[in-house]
Short mmCIF file of C-alpha atoms in Angstrom, two decimals:
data_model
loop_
_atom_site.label_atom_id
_atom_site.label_comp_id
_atom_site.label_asym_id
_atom_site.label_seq_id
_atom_site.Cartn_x
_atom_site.Cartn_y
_atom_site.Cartn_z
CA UNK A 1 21.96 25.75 -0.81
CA UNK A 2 20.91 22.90 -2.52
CA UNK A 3 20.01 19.53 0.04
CA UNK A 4 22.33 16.86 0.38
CA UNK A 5 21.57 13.76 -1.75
CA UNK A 6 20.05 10.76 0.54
CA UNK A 7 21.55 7.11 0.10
CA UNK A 8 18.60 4.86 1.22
CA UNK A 9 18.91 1.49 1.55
CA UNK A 10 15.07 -0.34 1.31
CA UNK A 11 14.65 -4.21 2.15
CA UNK A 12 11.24 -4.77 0.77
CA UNK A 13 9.18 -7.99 -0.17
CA UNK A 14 8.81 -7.36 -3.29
CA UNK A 15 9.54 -4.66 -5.97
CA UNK A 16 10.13 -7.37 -8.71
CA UNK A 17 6.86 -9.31 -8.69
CA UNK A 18 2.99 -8.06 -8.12
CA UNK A 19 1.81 -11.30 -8.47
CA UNK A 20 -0.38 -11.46 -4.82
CA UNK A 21 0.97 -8.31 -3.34
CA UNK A 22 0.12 -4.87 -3.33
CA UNK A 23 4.11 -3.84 -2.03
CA UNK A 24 5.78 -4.37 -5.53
CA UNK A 25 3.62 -1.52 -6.70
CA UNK A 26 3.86 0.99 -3.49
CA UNK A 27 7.87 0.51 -3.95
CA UNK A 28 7.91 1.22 -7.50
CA UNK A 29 6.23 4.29 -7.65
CA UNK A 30 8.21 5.10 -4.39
CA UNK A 31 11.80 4.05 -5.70
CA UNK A 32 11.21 5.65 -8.59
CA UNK A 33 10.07 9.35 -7.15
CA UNK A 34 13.10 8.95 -4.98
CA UNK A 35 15.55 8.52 -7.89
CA UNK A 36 13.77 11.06 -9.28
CA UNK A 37 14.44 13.68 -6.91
CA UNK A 38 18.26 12.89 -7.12
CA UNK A 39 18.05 10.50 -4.25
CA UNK A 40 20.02 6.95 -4.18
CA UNK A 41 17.97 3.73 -3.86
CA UNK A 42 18.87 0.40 -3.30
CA UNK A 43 16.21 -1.93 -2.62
CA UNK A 44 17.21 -5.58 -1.38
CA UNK A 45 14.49 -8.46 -1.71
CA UNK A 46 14.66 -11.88 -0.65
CA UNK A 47 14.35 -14.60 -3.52
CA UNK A 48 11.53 -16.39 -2.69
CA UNK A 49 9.97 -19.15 -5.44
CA UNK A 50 6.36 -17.39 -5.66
CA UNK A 51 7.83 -14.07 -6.73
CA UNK A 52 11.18 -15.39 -8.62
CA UNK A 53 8.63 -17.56 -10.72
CA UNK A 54 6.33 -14.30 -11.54
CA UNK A 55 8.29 -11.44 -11.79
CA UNK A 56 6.58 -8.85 -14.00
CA UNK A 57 9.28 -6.46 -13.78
CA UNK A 58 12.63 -8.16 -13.12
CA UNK A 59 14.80 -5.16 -14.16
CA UNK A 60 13.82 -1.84 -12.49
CA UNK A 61 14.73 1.38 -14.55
CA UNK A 62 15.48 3.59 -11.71
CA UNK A 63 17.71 2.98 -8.46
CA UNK A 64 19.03 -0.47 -7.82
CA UNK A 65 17.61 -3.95 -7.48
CA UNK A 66 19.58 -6.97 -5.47
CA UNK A 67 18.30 -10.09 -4.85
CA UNK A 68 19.54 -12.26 -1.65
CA UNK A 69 18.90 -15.88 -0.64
CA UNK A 70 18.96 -15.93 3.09
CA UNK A 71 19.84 -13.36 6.07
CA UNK A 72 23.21 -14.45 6.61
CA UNK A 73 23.84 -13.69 2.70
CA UNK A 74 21.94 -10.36 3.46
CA UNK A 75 24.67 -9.52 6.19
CA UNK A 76 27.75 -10.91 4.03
CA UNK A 77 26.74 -8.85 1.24
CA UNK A 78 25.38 -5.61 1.95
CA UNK A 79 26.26 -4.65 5.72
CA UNK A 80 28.93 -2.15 4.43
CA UNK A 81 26.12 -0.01 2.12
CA UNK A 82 23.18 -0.74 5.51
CA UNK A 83 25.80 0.33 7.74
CA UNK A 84 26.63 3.59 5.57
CA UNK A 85 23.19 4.55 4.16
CA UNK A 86 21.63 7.76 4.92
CA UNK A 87 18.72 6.23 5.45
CA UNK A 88 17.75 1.99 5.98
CA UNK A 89 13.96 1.16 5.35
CA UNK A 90 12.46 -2.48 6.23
CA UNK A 91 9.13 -3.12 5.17
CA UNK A 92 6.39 -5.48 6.77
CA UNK A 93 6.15 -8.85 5.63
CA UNK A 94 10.01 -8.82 4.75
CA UNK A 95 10.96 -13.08 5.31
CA UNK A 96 12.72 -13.03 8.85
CA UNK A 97 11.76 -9.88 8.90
CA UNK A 98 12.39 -9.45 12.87
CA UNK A 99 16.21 -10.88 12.58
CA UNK A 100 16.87 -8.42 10.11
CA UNK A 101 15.11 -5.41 12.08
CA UNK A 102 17.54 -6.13 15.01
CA UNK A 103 20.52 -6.40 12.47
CA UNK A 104 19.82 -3.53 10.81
CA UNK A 105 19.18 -1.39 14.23
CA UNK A 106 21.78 -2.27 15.32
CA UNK A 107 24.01 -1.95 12.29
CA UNK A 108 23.01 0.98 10.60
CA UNK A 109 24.81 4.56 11.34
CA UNK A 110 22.08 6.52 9.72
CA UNK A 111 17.96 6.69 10.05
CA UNK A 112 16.36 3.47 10.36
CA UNK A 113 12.51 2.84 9.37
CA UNK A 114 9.80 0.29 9.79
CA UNK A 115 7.49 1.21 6.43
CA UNK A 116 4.02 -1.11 7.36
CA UNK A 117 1.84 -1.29 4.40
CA UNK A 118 -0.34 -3.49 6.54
CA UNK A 119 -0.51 -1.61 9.87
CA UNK A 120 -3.72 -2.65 10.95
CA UNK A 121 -3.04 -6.56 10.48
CA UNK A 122 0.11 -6.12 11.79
CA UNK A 123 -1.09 -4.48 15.05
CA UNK A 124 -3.63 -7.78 15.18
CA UNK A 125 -0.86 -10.03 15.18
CA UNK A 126 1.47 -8.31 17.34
CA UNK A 127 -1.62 -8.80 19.67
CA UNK A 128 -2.28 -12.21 18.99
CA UNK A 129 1.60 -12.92 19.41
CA UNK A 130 1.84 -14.25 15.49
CA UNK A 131 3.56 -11.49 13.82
CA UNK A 132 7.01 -13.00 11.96
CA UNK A 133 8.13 -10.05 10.58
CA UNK A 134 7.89 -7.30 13.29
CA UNK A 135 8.08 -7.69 17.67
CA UNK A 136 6.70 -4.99 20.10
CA UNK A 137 10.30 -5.00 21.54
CA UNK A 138 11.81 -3.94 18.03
CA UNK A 139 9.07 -0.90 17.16
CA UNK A 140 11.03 1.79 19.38
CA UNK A 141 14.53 0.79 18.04
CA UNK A 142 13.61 2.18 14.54
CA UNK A 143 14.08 5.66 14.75
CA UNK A 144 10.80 6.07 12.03
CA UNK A 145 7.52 4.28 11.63
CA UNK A 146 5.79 4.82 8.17
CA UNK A 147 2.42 3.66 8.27
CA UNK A 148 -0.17 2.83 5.78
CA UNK A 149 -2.54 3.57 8.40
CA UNK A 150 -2.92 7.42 9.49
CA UNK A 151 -5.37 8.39 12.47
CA UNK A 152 -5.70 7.45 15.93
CA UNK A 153 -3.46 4.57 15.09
CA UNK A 154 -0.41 7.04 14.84
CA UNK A 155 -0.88 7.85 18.02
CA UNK A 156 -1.43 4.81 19.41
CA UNK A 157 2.02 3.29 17.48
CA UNK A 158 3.73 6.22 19.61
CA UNK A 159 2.01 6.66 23.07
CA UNK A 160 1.34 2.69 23.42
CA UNK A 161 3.85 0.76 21.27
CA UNK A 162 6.81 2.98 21.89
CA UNK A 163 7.59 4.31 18.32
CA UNK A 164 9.79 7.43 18.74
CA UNK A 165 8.15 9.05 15.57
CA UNK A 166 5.11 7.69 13.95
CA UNK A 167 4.04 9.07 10.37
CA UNK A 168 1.24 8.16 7.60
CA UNK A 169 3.04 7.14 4.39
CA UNK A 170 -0.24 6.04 2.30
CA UNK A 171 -0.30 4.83 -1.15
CA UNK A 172 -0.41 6.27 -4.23
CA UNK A 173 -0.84 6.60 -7.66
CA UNK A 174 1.67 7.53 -10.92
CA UNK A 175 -0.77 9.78 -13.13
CA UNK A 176 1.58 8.73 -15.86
CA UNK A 177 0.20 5.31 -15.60
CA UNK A 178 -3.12 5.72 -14.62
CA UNK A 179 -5.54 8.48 -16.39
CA UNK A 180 -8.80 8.65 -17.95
CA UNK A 181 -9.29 6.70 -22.06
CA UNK A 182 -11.84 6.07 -24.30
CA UNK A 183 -12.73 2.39 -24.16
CA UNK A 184 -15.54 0.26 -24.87
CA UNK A 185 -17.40 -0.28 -21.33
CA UNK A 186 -16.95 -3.85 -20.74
CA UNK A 187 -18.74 -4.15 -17.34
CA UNK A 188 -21.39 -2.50 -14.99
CA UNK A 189 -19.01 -3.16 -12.17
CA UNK A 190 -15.65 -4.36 -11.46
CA UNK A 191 -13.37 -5.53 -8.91
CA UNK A 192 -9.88 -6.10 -8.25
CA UNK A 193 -8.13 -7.42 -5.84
CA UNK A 194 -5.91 -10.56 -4.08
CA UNK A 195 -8.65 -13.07 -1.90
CA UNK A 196 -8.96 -12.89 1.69
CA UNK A 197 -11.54 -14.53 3.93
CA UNK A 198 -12.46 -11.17 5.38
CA UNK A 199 -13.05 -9.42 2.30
CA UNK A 200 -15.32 -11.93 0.72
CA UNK A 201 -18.48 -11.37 2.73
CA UNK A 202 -18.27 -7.83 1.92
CA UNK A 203 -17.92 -8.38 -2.12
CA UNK A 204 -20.51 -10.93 -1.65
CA UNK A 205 -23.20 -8.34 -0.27
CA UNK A 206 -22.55 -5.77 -2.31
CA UNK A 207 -21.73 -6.84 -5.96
CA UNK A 208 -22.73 -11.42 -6.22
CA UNK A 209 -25.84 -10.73 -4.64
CA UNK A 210 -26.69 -7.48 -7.06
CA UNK A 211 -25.19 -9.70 -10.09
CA UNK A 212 -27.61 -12.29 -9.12
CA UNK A 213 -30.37 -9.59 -8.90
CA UNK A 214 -29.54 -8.36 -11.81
CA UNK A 215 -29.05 -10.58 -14.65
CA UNK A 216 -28.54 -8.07 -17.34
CA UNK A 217 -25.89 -6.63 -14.96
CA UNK A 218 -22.20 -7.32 -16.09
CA UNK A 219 -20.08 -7.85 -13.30
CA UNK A 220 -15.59 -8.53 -13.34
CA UNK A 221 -13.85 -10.05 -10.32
CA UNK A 222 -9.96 -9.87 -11.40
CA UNK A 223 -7.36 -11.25 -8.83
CA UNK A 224 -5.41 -14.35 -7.26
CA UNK A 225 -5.99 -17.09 -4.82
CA UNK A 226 -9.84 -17.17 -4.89
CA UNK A 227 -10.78 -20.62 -3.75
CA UNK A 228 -11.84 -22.98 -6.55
CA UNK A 229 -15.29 -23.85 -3.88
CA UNK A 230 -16.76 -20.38 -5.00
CA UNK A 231 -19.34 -20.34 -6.86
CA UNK A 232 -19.76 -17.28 -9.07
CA UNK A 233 -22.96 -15.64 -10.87
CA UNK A 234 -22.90 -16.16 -14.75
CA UNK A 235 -22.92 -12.59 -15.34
CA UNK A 236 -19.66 -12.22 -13.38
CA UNK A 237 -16.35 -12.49 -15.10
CA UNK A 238 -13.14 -14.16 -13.41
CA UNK A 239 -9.29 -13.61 -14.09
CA UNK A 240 -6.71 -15.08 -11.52
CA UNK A 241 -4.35 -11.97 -11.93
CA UNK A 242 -4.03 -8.76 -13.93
CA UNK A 243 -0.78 -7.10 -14.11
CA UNK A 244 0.10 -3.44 -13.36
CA UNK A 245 -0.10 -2.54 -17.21
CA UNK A 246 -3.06 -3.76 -17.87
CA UNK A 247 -4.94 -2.60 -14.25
CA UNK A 248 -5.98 1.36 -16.41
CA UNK A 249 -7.15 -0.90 -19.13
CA UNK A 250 -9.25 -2.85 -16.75
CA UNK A 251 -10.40 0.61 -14.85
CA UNK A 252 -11.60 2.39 -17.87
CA UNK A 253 -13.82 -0.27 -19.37
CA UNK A 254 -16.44 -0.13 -16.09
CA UNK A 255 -18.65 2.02 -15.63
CA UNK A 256 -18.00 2.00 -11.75
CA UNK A 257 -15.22 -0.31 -9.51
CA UNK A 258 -16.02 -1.36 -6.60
CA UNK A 259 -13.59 -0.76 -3.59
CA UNK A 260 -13.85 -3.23 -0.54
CA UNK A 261 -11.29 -3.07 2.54
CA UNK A 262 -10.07 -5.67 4.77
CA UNK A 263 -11.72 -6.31 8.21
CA UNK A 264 -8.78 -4.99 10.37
CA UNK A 265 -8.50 -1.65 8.46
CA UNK A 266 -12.12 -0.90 8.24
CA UNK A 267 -11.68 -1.55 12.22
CA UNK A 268 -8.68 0.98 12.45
CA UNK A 269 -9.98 3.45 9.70
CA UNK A 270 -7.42 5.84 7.88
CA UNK A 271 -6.60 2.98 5.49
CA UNK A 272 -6.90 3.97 1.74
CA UNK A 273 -6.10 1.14 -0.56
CA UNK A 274 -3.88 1.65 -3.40
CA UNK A 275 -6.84 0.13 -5.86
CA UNK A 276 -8.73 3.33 -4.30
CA UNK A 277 -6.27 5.78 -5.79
CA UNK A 278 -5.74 4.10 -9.08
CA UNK A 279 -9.15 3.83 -9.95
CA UNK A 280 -9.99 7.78 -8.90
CA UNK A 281 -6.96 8.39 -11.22
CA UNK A 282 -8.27 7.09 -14.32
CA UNK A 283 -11.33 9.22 -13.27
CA UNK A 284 -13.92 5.92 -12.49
CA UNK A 285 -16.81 6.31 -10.10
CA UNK A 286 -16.05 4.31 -7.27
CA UNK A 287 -18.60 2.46 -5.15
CA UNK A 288 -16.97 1.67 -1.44
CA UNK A 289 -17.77 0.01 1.96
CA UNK A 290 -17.29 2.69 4.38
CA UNK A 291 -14.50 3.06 6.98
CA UNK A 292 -13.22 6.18 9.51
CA UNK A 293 -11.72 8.98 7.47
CA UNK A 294 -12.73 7.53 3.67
CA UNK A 295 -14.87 10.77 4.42
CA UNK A 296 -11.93 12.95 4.54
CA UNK A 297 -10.26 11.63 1.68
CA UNK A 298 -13.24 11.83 -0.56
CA UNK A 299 -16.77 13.87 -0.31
CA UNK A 300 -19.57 11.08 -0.20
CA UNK A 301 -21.56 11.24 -2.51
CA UNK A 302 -19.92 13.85 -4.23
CA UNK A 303 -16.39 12.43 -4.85
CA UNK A 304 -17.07 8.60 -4.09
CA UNK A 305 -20.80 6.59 -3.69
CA UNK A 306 -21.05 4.61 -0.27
CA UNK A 307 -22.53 0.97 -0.24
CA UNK A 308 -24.16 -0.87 2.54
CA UNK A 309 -25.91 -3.63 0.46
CA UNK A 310 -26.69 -5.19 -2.88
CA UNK A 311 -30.08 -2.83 -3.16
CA UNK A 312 -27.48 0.60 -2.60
CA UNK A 313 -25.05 -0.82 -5.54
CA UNK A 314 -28.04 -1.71 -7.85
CA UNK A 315 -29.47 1.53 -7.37
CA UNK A 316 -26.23 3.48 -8.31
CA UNK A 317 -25.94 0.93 -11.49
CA UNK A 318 -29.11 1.29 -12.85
CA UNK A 319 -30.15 4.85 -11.57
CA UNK A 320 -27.40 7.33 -11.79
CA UNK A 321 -27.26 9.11 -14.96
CA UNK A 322 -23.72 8.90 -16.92
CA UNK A 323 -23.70 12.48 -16.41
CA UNK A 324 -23.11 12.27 -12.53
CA UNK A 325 -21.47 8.97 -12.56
CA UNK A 326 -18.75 10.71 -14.67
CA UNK A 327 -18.85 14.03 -12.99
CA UNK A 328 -18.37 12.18 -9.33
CA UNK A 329 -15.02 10.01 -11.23
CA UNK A 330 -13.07 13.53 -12.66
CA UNK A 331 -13.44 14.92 -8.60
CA UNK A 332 -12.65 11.88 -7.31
CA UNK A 333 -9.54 12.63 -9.87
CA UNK A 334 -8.67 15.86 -8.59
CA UNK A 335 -8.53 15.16 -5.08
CA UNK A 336 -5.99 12.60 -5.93
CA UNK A 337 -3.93 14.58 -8.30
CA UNK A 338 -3.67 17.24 -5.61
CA UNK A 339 -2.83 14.78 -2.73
CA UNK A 340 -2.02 11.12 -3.35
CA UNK A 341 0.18 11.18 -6.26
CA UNK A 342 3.77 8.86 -5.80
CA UNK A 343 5.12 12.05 -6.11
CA UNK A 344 3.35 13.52 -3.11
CA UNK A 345 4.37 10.77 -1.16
CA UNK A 346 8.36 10.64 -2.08
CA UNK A 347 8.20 14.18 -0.97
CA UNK A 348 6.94 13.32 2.00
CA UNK A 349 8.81 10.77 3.08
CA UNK A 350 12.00 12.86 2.41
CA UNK A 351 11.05 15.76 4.68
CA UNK A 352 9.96 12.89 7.29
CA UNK A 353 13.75 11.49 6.96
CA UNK A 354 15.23 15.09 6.92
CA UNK A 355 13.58 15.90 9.86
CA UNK A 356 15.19 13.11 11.91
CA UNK A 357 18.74 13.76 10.00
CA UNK A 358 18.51 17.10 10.87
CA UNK A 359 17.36 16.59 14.93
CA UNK A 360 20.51 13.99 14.91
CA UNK A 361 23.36 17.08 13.99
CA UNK A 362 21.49 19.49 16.04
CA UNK A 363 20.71 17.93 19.09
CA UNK A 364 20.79 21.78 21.02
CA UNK A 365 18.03 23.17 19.00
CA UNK A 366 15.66 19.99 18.50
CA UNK A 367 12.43 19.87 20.80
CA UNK A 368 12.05 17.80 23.64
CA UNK A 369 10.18 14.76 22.32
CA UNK A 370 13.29 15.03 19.53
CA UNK A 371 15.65 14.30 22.29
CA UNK A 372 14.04 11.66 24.13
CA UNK A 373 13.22 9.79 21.18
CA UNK A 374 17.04 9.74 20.06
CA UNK A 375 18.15 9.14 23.72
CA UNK A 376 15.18 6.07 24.14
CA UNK A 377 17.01 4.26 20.54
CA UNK A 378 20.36 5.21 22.17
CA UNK A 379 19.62 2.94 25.17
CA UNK A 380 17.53 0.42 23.54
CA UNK A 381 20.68 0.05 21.39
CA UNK A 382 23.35 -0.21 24.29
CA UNK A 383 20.79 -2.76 25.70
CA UNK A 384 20.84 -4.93 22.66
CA UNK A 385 24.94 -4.86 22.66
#
């Protein structure tokens, strides 16, 4: 017997614009596996001036796109389709993002989800008490918590924070969009990525201070918001943003990427980037800072190089034969083929949401923890009332 069809209902920031966020391209790849599983997606984002002035993909060919002005439009438009859905997803750093977490709670009749692509900063300010988009009060009244971040912090989201069901939704990759091609090797070593504070140190150790050792070198930095005070090598090339289309072009003309993580996840561990799984997709050795479980997504060494400084980086540059540097990119492309396609991860998601649909009609036969999370959002509800 062939599964019922899901209506899901997603309030993201972003699916229209990548300009400074790494969402728009999660929900993509994720709307569009949905859709094409037979699933129906809405996905509601607030119209904000930084994304409605940079949208790179205004008009999404698969589910449904809606753009709102302000949470009270939010409620007067679309309570009747988050009060029906199957399914109701609200994503971290969604603008009000609380308000609408209690409304939709509240609201909708099906499964409601927090999906954090930034778990680890979000559990730092939830602890510093600066966190506008998500409370400690509001994590057990979603039935679901998809997290970026797998690990210890699962169980932490469920034993500390009260989250009835805590799951890893990581990122991924479409292998449609990113794959190995022939290009002319622009650069020794790339980058990309949006500026933050705590990243910087780390791209300054290991690829500015090997550009500087290494004139001959030729080093790319692609991204937005880096501060106009920073002063870069002359061997290093700048670009304030790079588009999705153009990131496999950008890939496939180094002969290695460099992959740097922010502060909080390295801290937390279990927190692939999506720049991770795009760049082993197009089959690119990768040369990372190290973290808790990068070791069980890829085989140092074998799969992906570990950096501590500038001398490790130079030494993979200018010592590694092509041979290896090539053989270490096509694993590093297997393991994500088999395991961290968008694909893999709409599946995923769907038999996380099935399991909760299904412990809701058969309340008898689910387990314990089943039961007590569905009678814990049943009185947090009735409290809220």
């Amino acid at each position: 017997m062939k599964a019922k069809e899901l209506d899901i209902v997603v309030l993201g920031l972003s699916i229209t614009s990548s300009w400074g966020n790494g969402h728009a391209t999660t929900f993509r790849a994720l709307v569009r596996e949905l859709t094409a599983l037979g699933h129906n997606v809405l996905f509601l984002e607030r119209d904000l001036p930084w994304y409605a002035d940079n949208r790179d993909m205004p008009k999404i060919p698969w589910g449904r796109v809606e753009i709102y002005r302000s949470p009270a439009e939010l409620r007067r438009r679309f309570r009747t389709q988050i009060a029906n859905a199957d399914v109701v997803i609200v994503g971290s750093y969604v603008p009000d993002g609380i308000d609408i977490g209690k409304y939709v709670t509240r609201t909708a009749n099906g499964v409601t989800a927090f999906y954090d692509i930034d778990t680890p900063v979000t559990l730092v300010k939830l602890e510093r008490g600066k966190c506008d988009y998500l409370s400690e009060s509001l994590i057990p009244r979603y039935d679901l918590y998809l997290s970026f971040t797998g690990g210890p912090t699962l169980t932490r989201l469920e034993e500390q924070l009260g989250s009835p069901m805590a799951r890893p939704l990581y990122c991924s990759v479409d292998p449609r969009q990113y794959y190995p091609e022939e290009r002319e090797l622009a650069w020794d070593l790339g980058y990309l990525g949006t500026y933050s504070a705590d990243r910087q140190p780390p791209i300054e150790r290991l690829m500015l201070a090997a550009a500087r050792k290494w004139k001959q070198g030729r080093f790319a930095v692609f991204g937005p918001q880096y501060p106009k005070r920073l002063k870069w090598p002359s061997n290093v090339e700048r670009d304030d943003h790079l588009a999705p289309a153009h990131h496999r072009a950008f890939y496939n003309s180094q002969r290695f990427t460099l992959n740097i993580t922010r502060a909080d996840m390295v801290r937390a561990g279990y927190s692939p980037s999506v720049r991770l799984f795009e760049a082993a997709a197009c089959a690119t050795s990768i040369i990372s800072d190290f973290w808790l479980g990068l070791d069980e997504l890829f085989v140092p060494g074998e799969e992906i190089l570990i950096a501590r400084d500038a001398n490790d980086t130079l030494r993979y540059l200018r010592e590694l034969p092509d041979e290896e540097r090539c053989k270490i990119g096509e694993r590093a492309r297997k393991v994500v083929l088999s395991k961290h396609t968008s694909a893999h991860r709409a599946a995923e998601l769907v038999t996380y949401l099935r399991e909760l649909i299904k412990s809701r009609t058969s309340a008898p036969s689910t387990s314990s923890r089943s039961i007590r999370s569905g009678a814990s959002r049943r009185l947090v509800k009735s409290a809220a009332s």
